[in-house]
Short mmCIF file of C-alpha atoms in Angstrom, two decimals:
data_model
loop_
_atom_site.label_atom_id
_atom_site.label_comp_id
_atom_site.label_asym_id
_atom_site.label_seq_id
_atom_site.Cartn_x
_atom_site.Cartn_y
_atom_site.Cartn_z
CA UNK A 74 -2.84 -59.97 -36.36
CA UNK A 75 -5.57 -60.89 -33.86
CA UNK A 76 -2.95 -61.34 -31.11
CA UNK A 77 -1.43 -57.96 -32.00
CA UNK A 78 -4.85 -56.27 -31.67
CA UNK A 79 -5.39 -57.91 -28.28
CA UNK A 80 -1.94 -56.81 -27.11
CA UNK A 81 -2.58 -53.25 -28.31
CA UNK A 82 -5.94 -53.20 -26.52
CA UNK A 83 -4.39 -54.46 -23.29
CA UNK A 84 -1.63 -51.86 -23.54
CA UNK A 85 -4.19 -49.11 -24.00
CA UNK A 86 -6.25 -50.31 -21.01
CA UNK A 87 -3.11 -50.55 -18.86
CA UNK A 88 -2.14 -47.02 -19.84
CA UNK A 89 -5.57 -45.69 -18.92
CA UNK A 90 -5.54 -47.48 -15.56
CA UNK A 91 -2.09 -46.13 -14.73
CA UNK A 92 -3.21 -42.65 -15.67
CA UNK A 93 -6.27 -42.92 -13.44
CA UNK A 94 -4.07 -44.05 -10.58
CA UNK A 95 -1.87 -41.01 -10.78
CA UNK A 96 0.40 -41.75 -13.69
CA UNK A 97 1.68 -45.10 -12.50
CA UNK A 98 4.86 -46.15 -10.77
CA UNK A 99 7.08 -44.48 -13.35
CA UNK A 100 5.50 -41.09 -12.74
CA UNK A 101 5.86 -41.51 -8.96
CA UNK A 102 9.48 -42.63 -9.14
CA UNK A 103 10.34 -39.85 -11.57
CA UNK A 104 8.80 -37.27 -9.23
CA UNK A 105 10.68 -38.67 -6.22
CA UNK A 106 13.94 -38.67 -8.15
CA UNK A 107 13.82 -34.86 -8.19
CA UNK A 108 14.65 -34.80 -4.47
CA UNK A 109 18.35 -34.19 -3.84
CA UNK A 110 20.63 -33.73 -0.87
CA UNK A 111 21.80 -30.46 -2.47
CA UNK A 112 18.31 -28.99 -2.21
CA UNK A 113 17.93 -30.22 1.37
CA UNK A 114 21.26 -28.68 2.30
CA UNK A 115 20.39 -25.34 0.72
CA UNK A 116 17.04 -25.10 2.51
CA UNK A 117 18.44 -26.17 5.88
CA UNK A 118 21.37 -23.78 5.81
CA UNK A 119 19.19 -20.85 4.78
CA UNK A 120 16.57 -21.40 7.49
CA UNK A 121 19.15 -21.94 10.24
CA UNK A 122 21.44 -19.11 9.14
CA UNK A 123 22.63 -16.58 11.73
CA UNK A 124 20.60 -13.89 9.94
CA UNK A 125 17.42 -15.66 11.13
CA UNK A 126 18.58 -15.05 14.73
CA UNK A 127 17.29 -18.40 15.99
CA UNK A 128 13.76 -17.81 14.57
CA UNK A 129 12.14 -16.70 17.82
CA UNK A 130 8.60 -15.51 17.02
CA UNK A 131 8.10 -11.72 16.75
CA UNK A 132 11.77 -11.12 15.87
CA UNK A 133 13.27 -9.74 12.66
CA UNK A 134 15.04 -13.04 12.19
CA UNK A 135 11.74 -14.91 12.41
CA UNK A 136 10.29 -12.62 9.73
CA UNK A 137 13.24 -13.44 7.46
CA UNK A 138 12.70 -17.17 7.95
CA UNK A 139 8.94 -16.95 7.38
CA UNK A 140 9.35 -14.90 4.21
CA UNK A 141 11.97 -17.33 2.92
CA UNK A 142 9.69 -20.34 3.51
CA UNK A 143 6.77 -18.58 1.80
CA UNK A 144 8.95 -17.73 -1.22
CA UNK A 145 10.10 -21.33 -1.47
CA UNK A 146 6.52 -22.60 -1.27
CA UNK A 147 5.66 -20.35 -4.20
CA UNK A 148 8.75 -21.48 -6.11
CA UNK A 149 7.97 -25.20 -5.72
CA UNK A 150 4.42 -24.59 -6.97
CA UNK A 151 2.23 -24.69 -3.87
CA UNK A 152 -1.03 -22.74 -3.86
CA UNK A 153 -1.35 -19.96 -1.26
CA UNK A 154 -4.15 -20.11 1.30
CA UNK A 155 -5.43 -16.54 1.11
CA UNK A 156 -5.19 -14.68 -2.18
CA UNK A 157 -1.47 -14.61 -2.89
CA UNK A 158 -0.49 -15.08 0.78
CA UNK A 159 0.90 -18.23 2.38
CA UNK A 160 0.52 -16.82 5.91
CA UNK A 161 -2.14 -17.62 8.50
CA UNK A 162 -1.77 -15.10 11.30
CA UNK A 163 -2.09 -16.50 14.82
CA UNK A 164 -3.15 -14.15 17.63
CA UNK A 165 -0.88 -14.77 20.59
CA UNK A 166 -0.45 -13.40 24.08
CA UNK A 167 3.13 -13.26 25.29
CA UNK A 168 3.39 -13.35 29.07
CA UNK A 169 6.45 -12.65 31.21
CA UNK A 170 6.46 -13.59 34.87
CA UNK A 171 8.68 -12.40 37.68
CA UNK A 172 8.44 -13.77 41.21
CA UNK A 173 9.88 -11.11 43.52
CA UNK A 174 9.90 -13.26 46.64
CA UNK A 175 10.66 -16.87 47.58
CA UNK A 176 7.84 -19.38 47.66
CA UNK A 177 7.07 -20.25 51.27
CA UNK A 178 5.70 -23.65 52.25
CA UNK A 179 4.40 -23.45 55.84
CA UNK A 180 4.38 -26.93 57.42
CA UNK A 181 3.85 -28.35 60.93
CA UNK A 182 7.65 -28.35 61.29
CA UNK A 183 8.22 -24.76 60.18
CA UNK A 184 8.72 -22.89 56.93
CA UNK A 185 10.40 -24.10 53.73
CA UNK A 186 11.66 -21.18 51.64
CA UNK A 187 12.27 -21.85 47.95
CA UNK A 188 14.12 -19.44 45.68
CA UNK A 189 12.51 -18.63 42.35
CA UNK A 190 13.98 -20.64 39.44
CA UNK A 191 16.17 -22.62 41.83
CA UNK A 192 13.57 -24.37 43.97
CA UNK A 193 10.36 -23.51 42.15
CA UNK A 194 8.77 -21.92 39.10
CA UNK A 195 5.38 -20.22 38.99
CA UNK A 196 3.29 -18.77 36.18
CA UNK A 197 -0.28 -18.26 35.09
CA UNK A 198 -2.16 -17.95 31.81
CA UNK A 199 -4.63 -15.60 33.44
CA UNK A 200 -4.45 -12.04 32.15
CA UNK A 201 -3.78 -10.52 35.56
CA UNK A 202 -0.74 -8.31 36.26
CA UNK A 203 -0.54 -9.35 39.92
CA UNK A 204 -1.38 -12.75 41.33
CA UNK A 205 -0.82 -13.37 45.03
CA UNK A 206 -1.41 -16.78 46.56
CA UNK A 207 -1.56 -16.28 50.32
CA UNK A 208 -1.45 -19.33 52.60
CA UNK A 209 -3.45 -21.55 50.20
CA UNK A 210 -4.00 -25.02 51.61
CA UNK A 211 -1.93 -27.77 50.00
CA UNK A 212 -3.25 -31.17 49.08
CA UNK A 213 -1.23 -34.08 47.73
CA UNK A 214 -3.17 -35.40 44.71
CA UNK A 215 -1.02 -38.28 43.52
CA UNK A 216 -0.47 -38.10 39.76
CA UNK A 217 -3.18 -35.48 39.28
CA UNK A 218 -5.16 -37.80 37.02
CA UNK A 219 -8.85 -38.41 36.32
CA UNK A 220 -8.99 -41.58 34.20
CA UNK A 221 -12.37 -43.37 34.40
CA UNK A 222 -11.14 -46.18 32.14
CA UNK A 223 -8.66 -47.12 34.87
CA UNK A 224 -11.04 -46.38 37.73
CA UNK A 225 -8.76 -43.56 38.88
CA UNK A 226 -9.62 -40.12 40.23
CA UNK A 227 -6.80 -38.49 42.18
CA UNK A 228 -8.97 -35.48 43.07
CA UNK A 229 -12.00 -37.32 44.43
CA UNK A 230 -13.19 -35.91 47.73
CA UNK A 231 -11.34 -32.58 47.67
CA UNK A 232 -13.62 -30.00 49.26
CA UNK A 233 -13.61 -26.34 48.23
CA UNK A 234 -11.02 -26.88 45.45
CA UNK A 235 -10.94 -23.18 44.57
CA UNK A 236 -9.10 -22.58 47.84
CA UNK A 237 -6.55 -25.36 47.40
CA UNK A 238 -3.31 -25.99 45.53
CA UNK A 239 -2.61 -29.58 44.47
CA UNK A 240 0.90 -31.05 44.62
CA UNK A 241 1.18 -33.80 42.00
CA UNK A 242 3.74 -36.25 40.58
CA UNK A 243 5.03 -35.88 37.04
CA UNK A 244 4.34 -38.69 34.50
CA UNK A 245 1.74 -41.42 35.14
CA UNK A 246 1.32 -44.61 37.24
CA UNK A 247 2.68 -46.85 34.48
CA UNK A 248 6.22 -45.45 34.74
CA UNK A 249 8.63 -48.26 35.63
CA UNK A 250 6.04 -50.97 34.99
CA UNK A 251 5.86 -53.72 32.35
CA UNK A 252 2.08 -53.89 32.69
CA UNK A 253 0.88 -52.31 29.44
CA UNK A 254 -2.74 -52.87 30.49
CA UNK A 255 -2.42 -50.15 33.13
CA UNK A 256 -1.55 -46.71 31.75
CA UNK A 257 0.41 -48.38 28.96
CA UNK A 258 3.22 -49.45 31.24
CA UNK A 259 6.48 -47.57 30.81
CA UNK A 260 5.16 -45.72 27.75
CA UNK A 261 3.81 -42.38 28.90
CA UNK A 262 0.16 -41.58 28.24
CA UNK A 263 -1.15 -38.04 27.91
CA UNK A 264 -2.15 -38.28 31.58
CA UNK A 265 1.55 -38.06 32.36
CA UNK A 266 2.21 -34.77 30.60
CA UNK A 267 2.58 -31.58 32.61
CA UNK A 268 0.16 -29.86 30.26
CA UNK A 269 -2.58 -32.36 31.09
CA UNK A 270 -2.07 -31.87 34.83
CA UNK A 271 -2.53 -28.11 34.56
CA UNK A 272 -5.57 -28.60 32.32
CA UNK A 273 -7.13 -31.09 34.75
CA UNK A 274 -6.43 -28.82 37.70
CA UNK A 275 -8.37 -26.07 35.94
CA UNK A 276 -11.25 -28.47 35.22
CA UNK A 277 -11.31 -29.36 38.90
CA UNK A 278 -11.56 -25.68 39.82
CA UNK A 279 -8.34 -25.63 41.84
CA UNK A 280 -6.47 -22.50 42.83
CA UNK A 281 -3.30 -24.07 41.54
CA UNK A 282 -1.20 -27.10 40.63
CA UNK A 283 2.45 -27.67 41.55
CA UNK A 284 4.20 -30.54 39.77
CA UNK A 285 7.03 -32.37 41.52
CA UNK A 286 9.96 -32.44 39.11
CA UNK A 287 12.01 -35.58 38.59
CA UNK A 288 14.36 -36.00 35.62
CA UNK A 289 13.23 -39.37 34.31
CA UNK A 290 9.53 -38.77 34.85
CA UNK A 291 9.65 -35.38 33.15
CA UNK A 292 11.98 -36.52 30.40
CA UNK A 293 14.32 -33.56 30.94
CA UNK A 294 16.35 -31.91 33.74
CA UNK A 295 15.35 -28.96 35.91
CA UNK A 296 17.28 -26.64 33.58
CA UNK A 297 14.61 -27.14 30.90
CA UNK A 298 11.83 -26.24 33.35
CA UNK A 299 13.80 -23.20 34.48
CA UNK A 300 14.59 -22.01 30.95
CA UNK A 301 10.92 -21.71 30.03
CA UNK A 302 9.66 -20.36 33.35
CA UNK A 303 9.77 -16.63 32.77
CA UNK A 304 8.29 -16.41 29.29
CA UNK A 305 5.11 -18.15 28.14
CA UNK A 306 2.81 -17.80 25.18
CA UNK A 307 -0.89 -18.54 24.80
CA UNK A 308 -3.39 -18.42 21.95
CA UNK A 309 -5.29 -15.18 22.46
CA UNK A 310 -8.69 -16.85 22.30
CA UNK A 311 -7.94 -18.92 25.40
CA UNK A 312 -10.25 -18.12 28.30
CA UNK A 313 -9.19 -17.52 31.89
CA UNK A 314 -11.85 -20.04 32.89
CA UNK A 315 -9.58 -22.81 31.63
CA UNK A 316 -6.53 -21.80 33.65
CA UNK A 317 -5.67 -22.01 37.34
CA UNK A 318 -4.37 -18.81 38.95
CA UNK A 319 -1.16 -20.73 39.78
CA UNK A 320 0.73 -23.27 37.69
CA UNK A 321 4.23 -24.31 38.62
CA UNK A 322 6.92 -26.83 39.42
CA UNK A 323 8.87 -27.58 42.59
CA UNK A 324 12.15 -29.42 42.98
CA UNK A 325 11.96 -33.04 44.11
CA UNK A 326 13.89 -32.42 47.33
CA UNK A 327 11.55 -29.57 48.27
CA UNK A 328 8.54 -31.85 47.83
CA UNK A 329 10.32 -34.55 49.79
CA UNK A 330 10.82 -32.15 52.71
CA UNK A 331 7.23 -30.88 52.49
CA UNK A 332 5.81 -34.39 52.72
CA UNK A 333 8.27 -35.43 55.43
CA UNK A 334 7.17 -32.44 57.53
CA UNK A 335 3.64 -33.83 57.24
CA UNK A 336 4.73 -37.32 58.28
CA UNK A 337 4.90 -38.94 54.86
CA UNK A 338 7.67 -40.63 52.89
CA UNK A 339 7.67 -39.42 49.30
CA UNK A 340 8.76 -42.73 47.79
CA UNK A 341 6.01 -44.60 49.63
CA UNK A 342 3.43 -42.02 48.53
CA UNK A 343 4.52 -42.36 44.91
CA UNK A 344 3.92 -46.11 45.12
CA UNK A 345 0.56 -45.63 46.83
CA UNK A 346 -0.45 -43.07 44.20
CA UNK A 347 -0.21 -45.69 41.46
CA UNK A 348 -3.22 -47.57 42.83
CA UNK A 349 -6.76 -46.89 41.52
CA UNK A 350 -7.76 -46.76 45.19
CA UNK A 351 -5.55 -43.76 45.95
CA UNK A 352 -7.36 -40.73 47.36
CA UNK A 353 -5.95 -37.23 47.83
CA UNK A 354 -4.28 -36.33 51.12
CA UNK A 355 -4.94 -32.96 52.73
CA UNK A 356 -1.66 -31.62 54.06
CA UNK A 357 -1.44 -29.47 57.17
CA UNK A 358 0.55 -27.02 55.11
CA UNK A 359 0.05 -23.92 53.00
CA UNK A 360 1.80 -22.16 50.12
CA UNK A 361 2.45 -18.45 49.65
CA UNK A 362 3.81 -17.05 46.41
CA UNK A 363 3.57 -13.82 44.40
CA UNK A 364 3.70 -13.39 40.62
CA UNK A 365 4.08 -10.17 38.65
CA UNK A 366 3.02 -10.53 35.02
CA UNK A 367 3.32 -8.40 31.92
CA UNK A 368 1.51 -9.14 28.67
CA UNK A 369 1.89 -8.34 25.01
CA UNK A 370 -0.57 -9.17 22.24
CA UNK A 371 1.09 -9.97 18.93
CA UNK A 372 0.69 -12.03 15.78
CA UNK A 373 2.95 -14.75 14.42
CA UNK A 374 2.15 -16.69 11.25
CA UNK A 375 1.72 -20.27 10.29
CA UNK A 376 3.14 -20.74 6.78
CA UNK A 377 0.84 -22.88 4.64
CA UNK A 378 0.73 -23.98 1.03
CA UNK A 379 -1.16 -26.83 -0.62
CA UNK A 380 -1.56 -28.96 -3.72
CA UNK A 381 -5.22 -29.39 -4.76
CA UNK A 382 -6.25 -33.00 -5.07
CA UNK A 383 -7.45 -34.46 -8.35
CA UNK A 384 -10.63 -35.76 -6.73
CA UNK A 385 -12.29 -32.36 -6.19
CA UNK A 386 -12.71 -33.20 -2.51
CA UNK A 387 -12.43 -31.41 0.82
CA UNK A 388 -10.39 -34.32 2.24
CA UNK A 389 -6.71 -33.73 2.99
CA UNK A 390 -3.38 -35.10 4.16
CA UNK A 391 -1.06 -32.80 6.12
CA UNK A 392 2.72 -32.64 6.22
CA UNK A 393 3.97 -30.83 9.27
CA UNK A 394 7.21 -29.19 10.42
CA UNK A 395 7.45 -26.14 12.69
CA UNK A 396 9.60 -23.14 11.71
CA UNK A 397 10.08 -21.41 15.07
CA UNK A 398 12.90 -21.81 17.56
CA UNK A 399 14.34 -20.14 20.66
CA UNK A 400 16.30 -17.12 19.48
CA UNK A 401 19.27 -16.42 21.74
CA UNK A 402 20.59 -18.35 24.75
CA UNK A 403 23.57 -18.78 27.02
CA UNK A 404 26.72 -18.40 24.88
CA UNK A 405 28.84 -21.41 23.99
CA UNK A 406 32.30 -20.49 22.69
CA UNK A 407 31.05 -16.95 22.19
CA UNK A 408 28.00 -17.97 20.12
CA UNK A 409 24.56 -17.23 21.61
CA UNK A 410 22.31 -17.85 18.57
CA UNK A 411 20.28 -21.03 18.95
CA UNK A 412 20.08 -21.68 15.20
CA UNK A 413 17.83 -24.74 15.39
CA UNK A 414 19.32 -26.60 12.44
CA UNK A 415 18.15 -30.05 13.51
CA UNK A 416 15.22 -28.56 15.42
CA UNK A 417 13.63 -27.83 13.05
CA UNK A 418 15.16 -26.37 9.89
CA UNK A 419 15.71 -29.89 8.52
CA UNK A 420 11.96 -30.54 8.71
CA UNK A 421 11.20 -27.44 6.64
CA UNK A 422 13.73 -28.65 4.07
CA UNK A 423 12.11 -32.12 4.14
CA UNK A 424 8.67 -30.59 3.65
CA UNK A 425 9.68 -28.23 0.82
CA UNK A 426 11.45 -31.00 -1.06
CA UNK A 427 8.43 -33.26 -0.56
CA UNK A 428 6.21 -30.54 -1.99
CA UNK A 429 8.48 -30.16 -5.02
CA UNK A 430 8.16 -33.89 -5.73
CA UNK A 431 4.38 -33.93 -5.37
CA UNK A 432 4.00 -30.92 -7.62
CA UNK A 433 5.97 -32.73 -10.33
CA UNK A 434 3.40 -35.53 -10.58
CA UNK A 435 1.49 -35.47 -13.86
CA UNK A 436 -1.64 -36.61 -12.06
CA UNK A 437 -2.03 -35.38 -8.49
CA UNK A 438 -3.36 -37.68 -5.75
CA UNK A 439 -7.09 -37.69 -5.00
CA UNK A 440 -6.93 -35.79 -1.68
CA UNK A 441 -5.54 -32.32 -1.13
CA UNK A 442 -2.03 -32.24 0.33
CA UNK A 443 -1.34 -29.47 2.82
CA UNK A 444 2.15 -28.37 3.83
CA UNK A 445 1.90 -26.68 7.21
CA UNK A 446 4.81 -24.99 8.96
CA UNK A 447 3.42 -23.74 12.28
CA UNK A 448 4.64 -21.08 14.64
CA UNK A 449 5.24 -21.33 18.38
CA UNK A 450 5.81 -25.09 18.65
CA UNK A 451 8.48 -24.44 21.24
CA UNK A 452 5.98 -22.66 23.48
CA UNK A 453 3.22 -25.26 23.40
CA UNK A 454 2.47 -25.77 19.65
CA UNK A 455 0.24 -22.71 19.57
CA UNK A 456 0.29 -22.52 15.78
CA UNK A 457 -1.21 -25.97 15.38
CA UNK A 458 -3.67 -25.33 18.19
CA UNK A 459 -4.86 -22.36 16.18
CA UNK A 460 -4.88 -24.29 12.89
CA UNK A 461 -7.09 -27.09 14.19
CA UNK A 462 -9.66 -24.44 15.11
CA UNK A 463 -9.22 -22.62 11.76
CA UNK A 464 -8.31 -25.36 9.25
CA UNK A 465 -7.86 -24.90 5.52
CA UNK A 466 -10.00 -28.02 4.94
CA UNK A 467 -12.48 -29.62 7.38
CA UNK A 468 -10.75 -31.06 10.44
CA UNK A 469 -12.79 -34.28 10.34
CA UNK A 470 -11.82 -34.80 6.70
CA UNK A 471 -8.08 -34.91 7.44
CA UNK A 472 -6.98 -38.47 6.69
CA UNK A 473 -3.73 -38.23 8.67
CA UNK A 474 -0.90 -35.94 9.72
CA UNK A 475 2.79 -36.67 9.02
CA UNK A 476 5.21 -34.79 11.28
CA UNK A 477 8.99 -34.44 11.42
CA UNK A 478 10.72 -32.82 14.37
CA UNK A 479 14.39 -33.04 15.48
CA UNK A 480 16.49 -34.85 12.89
CA UNK A 481 20.32 -34.91 13.16
CA UNK A 482 22.32 -35.02 9.95
CA UNK A 483 24.16 -38.31 10.51
CA UNK A 484 23.50 -40.10 7.24
CA UNK A 485 21.30 -43.06 6.33
CA UNK A 486 19.52 -45.29 8.85
CA UNK A 487 18.16 -48.80 8.84
CA UNK A 488 15.42 -48.06 11.34
CA UNK A 489 12.27 -45.97 11.28
CA UNK A 490 11.58 -45.20 14.93
CA UNK A 491 7.90 -44.46 15.55
CA UNK A 492 7.12 -42.17 18.47
CA UNK A 493 3.61 -43.09 19.55
CA UNK A 494 3.94 -46.64 18.21
CA UNK A 495 0.82 -48.79 18.63
CA UNK A 496 -1.71 -45.99 18.32
CA UNK A 497 -2.97 -46.39 14.76
CA UNK A 498 -2.95 -48.42 11.55
CA UNK A 499 -0.39 -45.97 10.17
CA UNK A 500 2.27 -48.11 11.87
CA UNK A 501 1.37 -51.11 9.72
CA UNK A 502 1.22 -49.06 6.52
CA UNK A 503 4.63 -47.52 7.20
CA UNK A 504 6.15 -50.91 8.03
CA UNK A 505 5.15 -52.25 4.63
CA UNK A 506 6.43 -49.18 2.77
CA UNK A 507 9.74 -49.19 4.67
CA UNK A 508 10.64 -52.64 3.31
CA UNK A 509 11.18 -51.12 -0.12
CA UNK A 510 14.10 -49.17 1.32
CA UNK A 511 15.48 -52.07 3.39
CA UNK A 512 14.34 -50.36 6.57
CA UNK A 513 12.35 -51.64 9.53
CA UNK A 514 10.10 -49.91 12.03
CA UNK A 515 10.62 -49.94 15.79
CA UNK A 516 8.92 -48.34 18.80
CA UNK A 517 10.60 -45.35 20.41
CA UNK A 518 12.86 -46.86 23.10
CA UNK A 519 12.46 -43.69 25.19
CA UNK A 520 8.67 -43.57 25.06
CA UNK A 521 8.54 -42.98 28.84
CA UNK A 522 9.44 -39.32 28.20
CA UNK A 523 6.15 -38.66 26.39
CA UNK A 524 7.63 -37.24 23.20
CA UNK A 525 4.44 -38.20 21.34
CA UNK A 526 2.71 -35.41 23.25
CA UNK A 527 5.50 -32.88 22.72
CA UNK A 528 5.33 -31.96 19.04
CA UNK A 529 3.01 -30.29 16.57
CA UNK A 530 0.97 -33.31 15.52
CA UNK A 531 -0.57 -33.57 18.98
CA UNK A 532 -3.35 -30.94 18.67
CA UNK A 533 -4.55 -32.97 15.67
CA UNK A 534 -4.40 -36.17 17.73
CA UNK A 535 -6.54 -34.50 20.39
CA UNK A 536 -9.15 -33.96 17.67
CA UNK A 537 -9.03 -37.66 16.78
CA UNK A 538 -6.80 -37.43 13.67
CA UNK A 539 -4.20 -40.24 13.39
CA UNK A 540 -0.65 -38.92 13.16
CA UNK A 541 2.72 -40.34 12.15
CA UNK A 542 5.71 -38.98 14.06
CA UNK A 543 8.70 -41.04 12.97
CA UNK A 544 12.30 -40.91 11.76
CA UNK A 545 15.39 -43.05 11.51
CA UNK A 546 18.12 -42.47 14.07
CA UNK A 547 18.52 -45.52 16.30
CA UNK A 548 20.34 -47.75 13.78
CA UNK A 549 22.80 -45.82 11.63
CA UNK A 550 23.46 -47.64 8.37
CA UNK A 551 27.24 -47.07 8.49
CA UNK A 552 27.99 -46.89 12.21
CA UNK A 553 25.40 -49.18 13.81
CA UNK A 554 23.17 -49.12 16.88
CA UNK A 555 25.68 -48.50 19.67
CA UNK A 556 27.15 -45.55 17.80
CA UNK A 557 23.65 -44.15 17.32
CA UNK A 558 22.78 -44.63 20.99
CA UNK A 559 25.88 -42.73 22.10
CA UNK A 560 25.28 -39.92 19.63
CA UNK A 561 21.63 -39.57 20.62
CA UNK A 562 22.61 -39.21 24.28
CA UNK A 563 25.25 -36.65 23.31
CA UNK A 564 22.71 -34.79 21.17
CA UNK A 565 20.22 -34.34 24.02
CA UNK A 566 22.96 -33.26 26.40
CA UNK A 567 25.07 -31.01 24.17
CA UNK A 568 23.03 -29.90 21.14
CA UNK A 569 19.28 -29.85 21.80
CA UNK A 570 18.06 -26.27 22.37
CA UNK A 571 21.63 -24.95 22.46
CA UNK A 572 23.74 -22.71 20.17
CA UNK A 573 25.55 -25.88 19.07
CA UNK A 574 22.46 -26.87 17.05
CA UNK A 575 23.81 -25.42 13.84
CA UNK A 576 24.87 -26.70 10.43
CA UNK A 577 28.37 -28.06 9.80
CA UNK A 578 28.82 -27.86 6.00
CA UNK A 579 31.95 -30.00 5.94
CA UNK A 580 30.51 -32.92 7.90
CA UNK A 581 26.69 -32.82 7.66
CA UNK A 582 25.32 -35.84 5.82
CA UNK A 583 21.88 -35.24 4.28
CA UNK A 584 21.43 -38.75 2.90
CA UNK A 585 19.32 -39.77 5.90
CA UNK A 586 17.03 -36.80 5.39
CA UNK A 587 16.67 -37.78 1.74
CA UNK A 588 15.58 -41.23 2.94
CA UNK A 589 12.77 -39.57 4.91
CA UNK A 590 11.65 -37.57 1.88
CA UNK A 591 11.35 -40.78 -0.16
CA UNK A 592 9.63 -42.89 2.50
CA UNK A 593 7.17 -40.27 3.66
CA UNK A 594 6.36 -39.25 0.10
CA UNK A 595 5.20 -42.85 -0.35
CA UNK A 596 3.15 -42.74 2.84
CA UNK A 597 1.53 -39.40 1.99
CA UNK A 598 0.81 -40.47 -1.56
CA UNK A 599 -0.91 -43.67 -0.41
CA UNK A 600 -2.98 -41.79 2.17
CA UNK A 601 -3.92 -39.15 -0.39
CA UNK A 602 -5.08 -41.78 -2.91
CA UNK A 603 -7.09 -43.89 -0.48
CA UNK A 604 -10.83 -43.49 -0.04
CA UNK A 605 -10.97 -44.71 3.54
CA UNK A 606 -9.45 -43.31 6.72
CA UNK A 607 -6.71 -44.94 8.80
CA UNK A 608 -8.08 -46.21 12.08
CA UNK A 609 -6.88 -45.97 15.63
CA UNK A 610 -5.89 -49.20 17.34
CA UNK A 611 -8.61 -50.27 19.82
CA UNK A 612 -6.37 -49.73 22.87
CA UNK A 613 -5.29 -46.22 21.87
CA UNK A 614 -6.35 -43.53 24.31
CA UNK A 615 -7.60 -41.54 21.27
CA UNK A 616 -9.62 -44.32 19.65
CA UNK A 617 -13.01 -42.86 20.54
CA UNK A 618 -12.37 -39.14 20.04
CA UNK A 619 -13.65 -38.93 16.45
CA UNK A 620 -16.14 -41.25 14.80
CA UNK A 621 -16.16 -41.28 11.00
#
């Protein structure tokens, strides 16, 4: 009888402990078991349907997609952010640029004339209908980087910067190097991103910045630069003080000719520019270009729902997947709608199914869990830029952000490829959780293209919040690694940002997406239960942004 009493007491204590921890493993597994490929398929096909017209912001199709996502958030049990509304309106300026004349580079050897969209692009975030750059002096400024931690300042010594336009190299000095102690080797740092170079040019007070395009350094061909050249979007609160009058790109061969006309070999200059000792070179050349801009102020919403934490706290964990896409494009087989099934309807499906599982928990995790579907990712993640300035819960109380972007429906995977691997302790946490599913983590093999800086988690990273941007796709469970490598290459060439990015009901395999729901539920749950915050790795370029 005494042993029975002890056993009963232990059982009661165990039950109480499990309840305090969120209902125990059984509750968690039961909640996760609600996720199905049927739900994922239904969400994905609805969001990428032709009726959504490619989900370009400010379109009727975008409104349909947004309203659908909001209805689903309500249906799965998420709380709205404002009364009964799940929408956070983002004030946006849409800018369209036309360049009526060629860009003219005047050199000691004569004039180089570049046709708009073929040889150069030009644009400006300044709210000015006409911008004319007339014979502005050109200066070659290496990689356009100011990085004190590497003893590098590519702008040092430039006099009267407001009268000059800098010509800079895309990517950073680590490209092609195995030396991870200098700009992280072949893995691009934020210094290598085009966005950084325009931002730094504005900080330097320059009249303009022209980036030399090169496929590998940029991570995409000239066609991608060209496609986005005429139409840009900016958060309306942005100030002209933070933008150069001229931002743009020039083709590699045009830059090669420009430098040759000044007596320099472009390949030699690229090598010289990698050194901390590099200093800018004033060219005996000028640039002339004209831009004609039109502007439109509009609103486009972030869609947000959340599950209140059980700990009555203002701390949070965020799941992230953007809803917007590109609308219409060049027709392929008569179809011009860029449906954006893999980019990024699958992520909305992933997020909604995750929310359904969390809401089914008897005891919710300690921290609040926010499900954020931002607008305007494709035009510079404007929705998340706005959110980090107007968060639902305090920005410095966000434990971590979990993002999914671009996920083909090829079935289950053995790998979990982490884009931005080595930045934070989240890598180690995910590695341990992945073992449960017989999966392993690996760094992004294409990290040179800077994808870590090209999705919605990045505005959070800039605020010092650790982010996980990961998915399986490099080691397909049925077909293997070589098959995956070939299909990834085909995806970037034939599907990404094209009308071919649509669902294929007879062949799409959602089992891999279900894997990501299960794994990242576990990660989010752990983060939401913890009392501490995941830390940045000491060598991360974001390690010292936020102290907490």
